[in-house]
mmCIF file of C-alpha atoms in Angstrom:
data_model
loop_
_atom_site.group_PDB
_atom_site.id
_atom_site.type_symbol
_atom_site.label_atom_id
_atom_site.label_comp_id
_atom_site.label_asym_id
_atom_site.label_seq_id
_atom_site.Cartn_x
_atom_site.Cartn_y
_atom_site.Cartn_z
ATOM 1 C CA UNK A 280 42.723 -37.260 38.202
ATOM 2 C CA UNK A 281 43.712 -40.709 39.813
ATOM 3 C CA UNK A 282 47.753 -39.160 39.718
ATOM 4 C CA UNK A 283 47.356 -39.448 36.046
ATOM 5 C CA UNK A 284 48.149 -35.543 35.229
ATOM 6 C CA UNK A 285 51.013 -35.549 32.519
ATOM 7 C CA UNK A 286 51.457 -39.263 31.944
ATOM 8 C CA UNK A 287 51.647 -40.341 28.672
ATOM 9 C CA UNK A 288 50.509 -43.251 26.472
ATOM 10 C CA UNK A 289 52.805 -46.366 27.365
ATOM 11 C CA UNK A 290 52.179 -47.299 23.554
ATOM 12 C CA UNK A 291 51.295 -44.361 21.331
ATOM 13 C CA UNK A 292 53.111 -41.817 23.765
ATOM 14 C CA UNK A 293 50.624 -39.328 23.264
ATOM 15 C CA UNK A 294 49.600 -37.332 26.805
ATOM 16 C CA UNK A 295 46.472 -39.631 28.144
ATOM 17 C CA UNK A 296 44.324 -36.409 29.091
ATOM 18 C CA UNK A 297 44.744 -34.074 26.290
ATOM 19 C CA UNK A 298 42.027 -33.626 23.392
ATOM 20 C CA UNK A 299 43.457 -32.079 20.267
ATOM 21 C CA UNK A 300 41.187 -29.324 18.436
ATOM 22 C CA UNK A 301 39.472 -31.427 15.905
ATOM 23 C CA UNK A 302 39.353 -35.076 17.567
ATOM 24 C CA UNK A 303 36.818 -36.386 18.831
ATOM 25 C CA UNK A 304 36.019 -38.656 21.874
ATOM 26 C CA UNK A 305 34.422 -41.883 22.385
ATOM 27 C CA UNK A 306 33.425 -43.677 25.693
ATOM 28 C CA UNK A 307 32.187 -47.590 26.164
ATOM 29 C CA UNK A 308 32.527 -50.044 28.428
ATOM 30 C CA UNK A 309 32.080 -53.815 27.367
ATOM 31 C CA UNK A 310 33.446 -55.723 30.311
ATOM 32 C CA UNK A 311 36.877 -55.793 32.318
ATOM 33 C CA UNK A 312 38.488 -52.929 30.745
ATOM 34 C CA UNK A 313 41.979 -53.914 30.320
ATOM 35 C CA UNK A 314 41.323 -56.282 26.982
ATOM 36 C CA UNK A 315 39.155 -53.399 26.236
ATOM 37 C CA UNK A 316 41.159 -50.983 25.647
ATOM 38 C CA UNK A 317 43.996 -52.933 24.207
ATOM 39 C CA UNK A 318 41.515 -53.730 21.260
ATOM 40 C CA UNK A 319 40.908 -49.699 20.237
ATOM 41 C CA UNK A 320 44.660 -49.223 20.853
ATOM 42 C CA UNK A 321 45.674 -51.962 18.265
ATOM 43 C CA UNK A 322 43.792 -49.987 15.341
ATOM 44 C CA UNK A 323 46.003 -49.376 12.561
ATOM 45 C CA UNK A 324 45.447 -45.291 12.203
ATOM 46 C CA UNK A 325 43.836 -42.437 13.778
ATOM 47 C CA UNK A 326 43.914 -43.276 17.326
ATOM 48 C CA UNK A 327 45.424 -40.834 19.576
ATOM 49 C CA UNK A 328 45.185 -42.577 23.402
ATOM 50 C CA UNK A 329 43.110 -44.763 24.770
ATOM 51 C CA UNK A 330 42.353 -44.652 28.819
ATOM 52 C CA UNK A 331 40.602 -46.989 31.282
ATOM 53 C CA UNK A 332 38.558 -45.390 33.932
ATOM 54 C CA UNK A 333 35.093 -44.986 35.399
ATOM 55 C CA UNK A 334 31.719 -44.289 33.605
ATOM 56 C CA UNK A 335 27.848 -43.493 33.793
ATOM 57 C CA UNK A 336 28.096 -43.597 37.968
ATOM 58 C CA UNK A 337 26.572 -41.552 40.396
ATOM 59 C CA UNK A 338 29.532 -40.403 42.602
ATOM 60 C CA UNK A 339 32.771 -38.371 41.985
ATOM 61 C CA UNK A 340 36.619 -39.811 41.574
ATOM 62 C CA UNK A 341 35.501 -43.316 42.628
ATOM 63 C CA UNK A 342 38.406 -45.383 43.325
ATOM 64 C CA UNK A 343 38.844 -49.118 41.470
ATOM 65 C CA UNK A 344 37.455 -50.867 45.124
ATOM 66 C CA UNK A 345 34.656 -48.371 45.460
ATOM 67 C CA UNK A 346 33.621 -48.874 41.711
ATOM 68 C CA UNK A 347 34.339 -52.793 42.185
ATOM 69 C CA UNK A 348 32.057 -52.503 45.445
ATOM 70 C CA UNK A 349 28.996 -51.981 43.098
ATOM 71 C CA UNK A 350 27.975 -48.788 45.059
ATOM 72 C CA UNK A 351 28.650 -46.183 42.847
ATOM 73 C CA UNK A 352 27.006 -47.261 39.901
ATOM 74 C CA UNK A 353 30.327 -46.901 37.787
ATOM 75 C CA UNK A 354 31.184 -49.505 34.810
ATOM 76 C CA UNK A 355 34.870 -50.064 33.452
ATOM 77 C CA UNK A 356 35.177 -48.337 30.530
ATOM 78 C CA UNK A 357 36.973 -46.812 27.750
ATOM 79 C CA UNK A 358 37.634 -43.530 26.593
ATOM 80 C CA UNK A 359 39.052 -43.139 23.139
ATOM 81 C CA UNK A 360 40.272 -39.697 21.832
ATOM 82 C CA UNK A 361 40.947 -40.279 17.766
ATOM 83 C CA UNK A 362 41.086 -38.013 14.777
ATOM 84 C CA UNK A 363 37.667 -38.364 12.545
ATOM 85 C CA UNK A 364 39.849 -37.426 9.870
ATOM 86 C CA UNK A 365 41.607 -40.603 9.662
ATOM 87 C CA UNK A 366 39.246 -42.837 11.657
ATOM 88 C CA UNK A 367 35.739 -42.872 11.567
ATOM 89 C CA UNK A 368 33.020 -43.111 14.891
ATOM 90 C CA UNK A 369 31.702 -46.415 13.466
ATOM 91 C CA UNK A 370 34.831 -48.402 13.414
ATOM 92 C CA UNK A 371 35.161 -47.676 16.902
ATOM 93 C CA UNK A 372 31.595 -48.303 17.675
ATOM 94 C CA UNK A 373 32.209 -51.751 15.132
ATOM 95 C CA UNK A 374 35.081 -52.638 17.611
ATOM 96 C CA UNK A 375 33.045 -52.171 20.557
ATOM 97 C CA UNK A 376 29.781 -54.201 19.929
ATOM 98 C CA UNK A 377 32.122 -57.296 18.838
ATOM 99 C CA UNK A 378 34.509 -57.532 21.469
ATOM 100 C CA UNK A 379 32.040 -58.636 23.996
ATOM 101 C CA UNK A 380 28.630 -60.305 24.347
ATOM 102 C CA UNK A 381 26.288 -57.126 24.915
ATOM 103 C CA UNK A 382 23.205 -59.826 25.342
ATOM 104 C CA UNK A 383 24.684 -60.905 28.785
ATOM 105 C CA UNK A 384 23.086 -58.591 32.168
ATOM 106 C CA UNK A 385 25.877 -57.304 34.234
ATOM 107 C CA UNK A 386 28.915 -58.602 32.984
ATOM 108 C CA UNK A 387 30.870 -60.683 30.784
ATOM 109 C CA UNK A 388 31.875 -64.316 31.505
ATOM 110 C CA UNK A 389 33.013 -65.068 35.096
ATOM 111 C CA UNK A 390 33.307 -61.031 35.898
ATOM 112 C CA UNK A 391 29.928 -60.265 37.387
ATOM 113 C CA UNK A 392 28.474 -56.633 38.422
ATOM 114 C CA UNK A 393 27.371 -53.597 37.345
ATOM 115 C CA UNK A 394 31.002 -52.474 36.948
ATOM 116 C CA UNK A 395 31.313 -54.948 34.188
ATOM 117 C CA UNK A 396 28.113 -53.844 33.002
ATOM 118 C CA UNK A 397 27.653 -53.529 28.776
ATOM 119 C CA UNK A 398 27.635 -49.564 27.916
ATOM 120 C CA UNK A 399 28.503 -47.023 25.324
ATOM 121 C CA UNK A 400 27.584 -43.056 26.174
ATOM 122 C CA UNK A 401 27.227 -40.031 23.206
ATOM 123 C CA UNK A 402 28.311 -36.858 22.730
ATOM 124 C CA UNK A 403 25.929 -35.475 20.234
ATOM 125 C CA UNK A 404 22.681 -36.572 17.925
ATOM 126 C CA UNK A 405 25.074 -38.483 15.595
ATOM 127 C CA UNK A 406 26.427 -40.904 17.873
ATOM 128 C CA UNK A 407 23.426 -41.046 19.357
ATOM 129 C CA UNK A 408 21.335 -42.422 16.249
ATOM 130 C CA UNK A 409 24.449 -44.244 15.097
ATOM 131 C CA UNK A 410 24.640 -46.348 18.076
ATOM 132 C CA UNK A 411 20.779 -46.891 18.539
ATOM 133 C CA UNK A 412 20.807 -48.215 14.134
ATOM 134 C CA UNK A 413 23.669 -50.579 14.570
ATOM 135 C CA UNK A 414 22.150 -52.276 18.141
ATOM 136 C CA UNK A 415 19.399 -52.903 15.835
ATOM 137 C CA UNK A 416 21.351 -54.594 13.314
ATOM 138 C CA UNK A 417 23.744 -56.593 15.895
ATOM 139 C CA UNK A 418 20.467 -58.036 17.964
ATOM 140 C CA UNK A 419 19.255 -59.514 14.791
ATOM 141 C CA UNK A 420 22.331 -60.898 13.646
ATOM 142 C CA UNK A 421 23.443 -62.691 17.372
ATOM 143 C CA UNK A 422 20.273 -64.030 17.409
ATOM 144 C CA UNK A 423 20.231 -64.964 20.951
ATOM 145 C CA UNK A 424 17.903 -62.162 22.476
ATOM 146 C CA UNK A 425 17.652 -58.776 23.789
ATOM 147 C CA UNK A 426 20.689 -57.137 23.650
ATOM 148 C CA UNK A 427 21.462 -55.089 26.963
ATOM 149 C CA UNK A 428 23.413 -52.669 26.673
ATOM 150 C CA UNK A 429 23.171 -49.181 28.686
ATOM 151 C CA UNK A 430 22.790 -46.366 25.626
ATOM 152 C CA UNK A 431 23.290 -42.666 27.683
ATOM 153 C CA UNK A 432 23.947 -39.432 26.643
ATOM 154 C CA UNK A 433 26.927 -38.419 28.542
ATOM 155 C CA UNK A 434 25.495 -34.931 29.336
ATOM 156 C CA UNK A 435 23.204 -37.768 32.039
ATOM 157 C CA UNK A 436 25.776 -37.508 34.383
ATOM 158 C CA UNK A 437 26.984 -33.858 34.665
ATOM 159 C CA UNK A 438 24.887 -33.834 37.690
ATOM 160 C CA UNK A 439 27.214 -36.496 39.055
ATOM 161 C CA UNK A 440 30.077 -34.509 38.690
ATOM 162 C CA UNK A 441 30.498 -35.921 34.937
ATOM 163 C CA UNK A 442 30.354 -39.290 32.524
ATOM 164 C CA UNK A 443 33.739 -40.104 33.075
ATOM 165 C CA UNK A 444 36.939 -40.655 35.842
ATOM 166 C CA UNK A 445 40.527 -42.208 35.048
ATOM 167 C CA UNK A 446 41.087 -44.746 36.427
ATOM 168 C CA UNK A 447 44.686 -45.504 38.630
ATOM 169 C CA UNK A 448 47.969 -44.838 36.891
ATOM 170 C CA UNK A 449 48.645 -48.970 36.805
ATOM 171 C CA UNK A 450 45.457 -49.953 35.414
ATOM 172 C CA UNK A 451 46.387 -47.659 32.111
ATOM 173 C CA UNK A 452 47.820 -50.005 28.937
ATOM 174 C CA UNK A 453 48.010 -52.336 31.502
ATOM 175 C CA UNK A 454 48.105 -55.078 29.535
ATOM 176 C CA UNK A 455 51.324 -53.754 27.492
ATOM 177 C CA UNK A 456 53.445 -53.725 30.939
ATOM 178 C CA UNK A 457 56.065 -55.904 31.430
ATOM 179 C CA UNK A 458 54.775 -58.521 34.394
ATOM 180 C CA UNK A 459 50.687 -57.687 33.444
ATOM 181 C CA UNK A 460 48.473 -60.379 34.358
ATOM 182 C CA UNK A 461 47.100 -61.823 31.111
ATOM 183 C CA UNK A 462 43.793 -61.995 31.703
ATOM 184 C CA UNK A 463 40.429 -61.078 29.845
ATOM 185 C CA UNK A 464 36.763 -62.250 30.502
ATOM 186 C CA UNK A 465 34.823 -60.592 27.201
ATOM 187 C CA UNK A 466 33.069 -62.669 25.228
ATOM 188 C CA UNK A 467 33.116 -62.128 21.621
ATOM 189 C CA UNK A 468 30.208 -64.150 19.790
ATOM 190 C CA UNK A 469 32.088 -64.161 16.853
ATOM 191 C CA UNK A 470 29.444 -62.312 14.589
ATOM 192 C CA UNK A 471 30.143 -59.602 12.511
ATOM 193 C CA UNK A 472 28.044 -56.602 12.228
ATOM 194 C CA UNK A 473 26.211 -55.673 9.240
ATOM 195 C CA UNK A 474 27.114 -54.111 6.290
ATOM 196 C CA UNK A 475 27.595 -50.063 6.927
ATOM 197 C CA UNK A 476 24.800 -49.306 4.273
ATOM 198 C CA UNK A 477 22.404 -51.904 5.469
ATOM 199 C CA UNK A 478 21.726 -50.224 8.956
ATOM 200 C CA UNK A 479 23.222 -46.240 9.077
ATOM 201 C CA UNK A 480 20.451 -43.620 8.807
ATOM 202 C CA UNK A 481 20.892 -42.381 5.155
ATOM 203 C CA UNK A 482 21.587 -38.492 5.805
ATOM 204 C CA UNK A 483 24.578 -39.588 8.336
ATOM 205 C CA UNK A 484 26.445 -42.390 5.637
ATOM 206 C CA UNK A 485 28.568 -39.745 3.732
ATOM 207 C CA UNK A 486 29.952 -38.398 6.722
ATOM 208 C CA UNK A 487 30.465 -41.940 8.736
ATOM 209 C CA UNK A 488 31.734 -43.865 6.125
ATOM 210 C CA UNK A 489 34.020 -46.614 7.565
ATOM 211 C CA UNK A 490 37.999 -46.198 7.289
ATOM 212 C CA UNK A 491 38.868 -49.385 7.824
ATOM 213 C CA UNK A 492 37.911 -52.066 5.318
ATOM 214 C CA UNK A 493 36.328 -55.362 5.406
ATOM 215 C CA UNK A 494 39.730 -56.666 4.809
ATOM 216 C CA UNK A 495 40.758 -55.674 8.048
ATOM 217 C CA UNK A 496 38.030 -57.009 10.016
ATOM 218 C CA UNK A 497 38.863 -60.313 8.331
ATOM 219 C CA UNK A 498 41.832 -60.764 9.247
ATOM 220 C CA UNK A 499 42.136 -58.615 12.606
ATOM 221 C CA UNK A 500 38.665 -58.524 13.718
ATOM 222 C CA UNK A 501 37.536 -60.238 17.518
ATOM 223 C CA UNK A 502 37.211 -64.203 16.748
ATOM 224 C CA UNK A 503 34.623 -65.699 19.079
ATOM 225 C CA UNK A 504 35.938 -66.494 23.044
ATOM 226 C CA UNK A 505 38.656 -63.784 24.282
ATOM 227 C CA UNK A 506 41.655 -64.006 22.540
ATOM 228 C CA UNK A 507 43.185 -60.143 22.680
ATOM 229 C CA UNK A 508 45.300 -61.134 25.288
ATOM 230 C CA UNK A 509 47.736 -62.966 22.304
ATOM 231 C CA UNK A 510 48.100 -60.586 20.579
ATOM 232 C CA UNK A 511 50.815 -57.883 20.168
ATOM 233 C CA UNK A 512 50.995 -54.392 21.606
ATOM 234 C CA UNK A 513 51.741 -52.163 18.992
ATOM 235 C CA UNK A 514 49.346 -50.914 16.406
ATOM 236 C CA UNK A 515 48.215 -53.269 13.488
ATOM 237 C CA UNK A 516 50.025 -52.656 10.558
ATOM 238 C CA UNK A 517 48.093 -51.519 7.363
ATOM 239 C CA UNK A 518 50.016 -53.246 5.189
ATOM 240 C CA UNK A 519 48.919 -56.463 7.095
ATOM 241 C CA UNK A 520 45.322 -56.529 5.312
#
């Protein structure tokens, strides 16, 4: 568990591990995953803990240098455990495709590797069909080509020992500590996905329906070039859209 077993949030204070009965979990990577996570963190309600750690590789408890080495086939990612009641899937999936630049192979700016590698892994058929509608709808609206990012259930890697390994104790919120390097290489385009009702399979919309409105993503939503760095650590306020 990375020496990781009881530590808690340094933002939300909630225990980093632990999965209430009812919430639900969500697991992406979209480049270096410090900005990454600071971005799912920020969201005004229904976010538990966030985590960095390793995803979709091929070996057990990799280490940051052995996932950084290329060889295990691990990406930086994100896990997000959230409350559906209060948050929905999509405005975490929303977060995730415009944060970064899921058209570029293999990284994100000047961070280059499969470790920085564009990917977002499902639990069930829901997430599944929810993810594969909106990639659609982003690739037409960017514009700019194929996008290529790695779509997985995460039951793919229970032969590996599992989808998903914390990462280090310092690497968690690391961007909130005192004396963090501020330092993020996504690459938002800028370009904000399409209305919910324009791409989401009709049978899922009742249950998926966004929590967060556009007003939000106006004012707090990724601006084009990496800017999360800025901006503060504690939750957005929802009296602040």
């Amino acid at each position: 568990m990375a020496g990781i077993d009881g530590l808690k949030h340094y933002v939300l204070k909630n225990d980093l591990q632990e999965v209430p009965e009812g919430f639900e979990q969500c697991v992406f990577g979209n480049g270096c995953f410090w900005g990454s996570e600071k971005a799912i963190w920020r969201l005004p309600k229904g976010i538990h803990s966030t985590a960095v750690g390793y995803c979709a590789g091929f070996t057990p408890n990799p280490t940051y240098n052995e996932a950084c080495s290329s060889m295990t086939g691990h990406t930086e990612g994100v896990r997000v455990v959230y409350n559906p009641k209060e948050i929905s899937y999509v405005d975490i999936m929303r977060m995730f495709w415009e944060s970064h630049d899921p058209t570029q192979y293999m990284g994100q700016g000047n961070d280059r590797g499969s470790q920085y590698r564009s990917g977002i892994y499902y639990f069930n058929e829901d997430q599944k069909r929810l993810i594969e509608a909106s990639k659609a709808a982003y690739e037409k609206q960017l514009g700019k080509g194929e996008i290529k990012t790695e779509i997985a259930a995460a039951s793919d890697f229970d032969k590996y020992g599992g989808l998903w390994y914390f990462a280090e104790a310092y690497h968690q919120q690391y961007l909130s500590k005192p004396g963090s390097r501020p330092y993020c290489s996504a690459q938002p385009q800028g370009v904000s996905l399409a209305p919910f009702d324009s791409w989401c399979p009709e049978d899922l919309k009742e249950k998926y329906q966004p929590a967060l409105p556009e007003s939000f993503w106006k004012k707090h939503g990724p601006r084009r070039g990496c800017s999360i760095v800025r901006f503060d650590n504690e939750p957005i306020s929802e009296s602040s859209y």
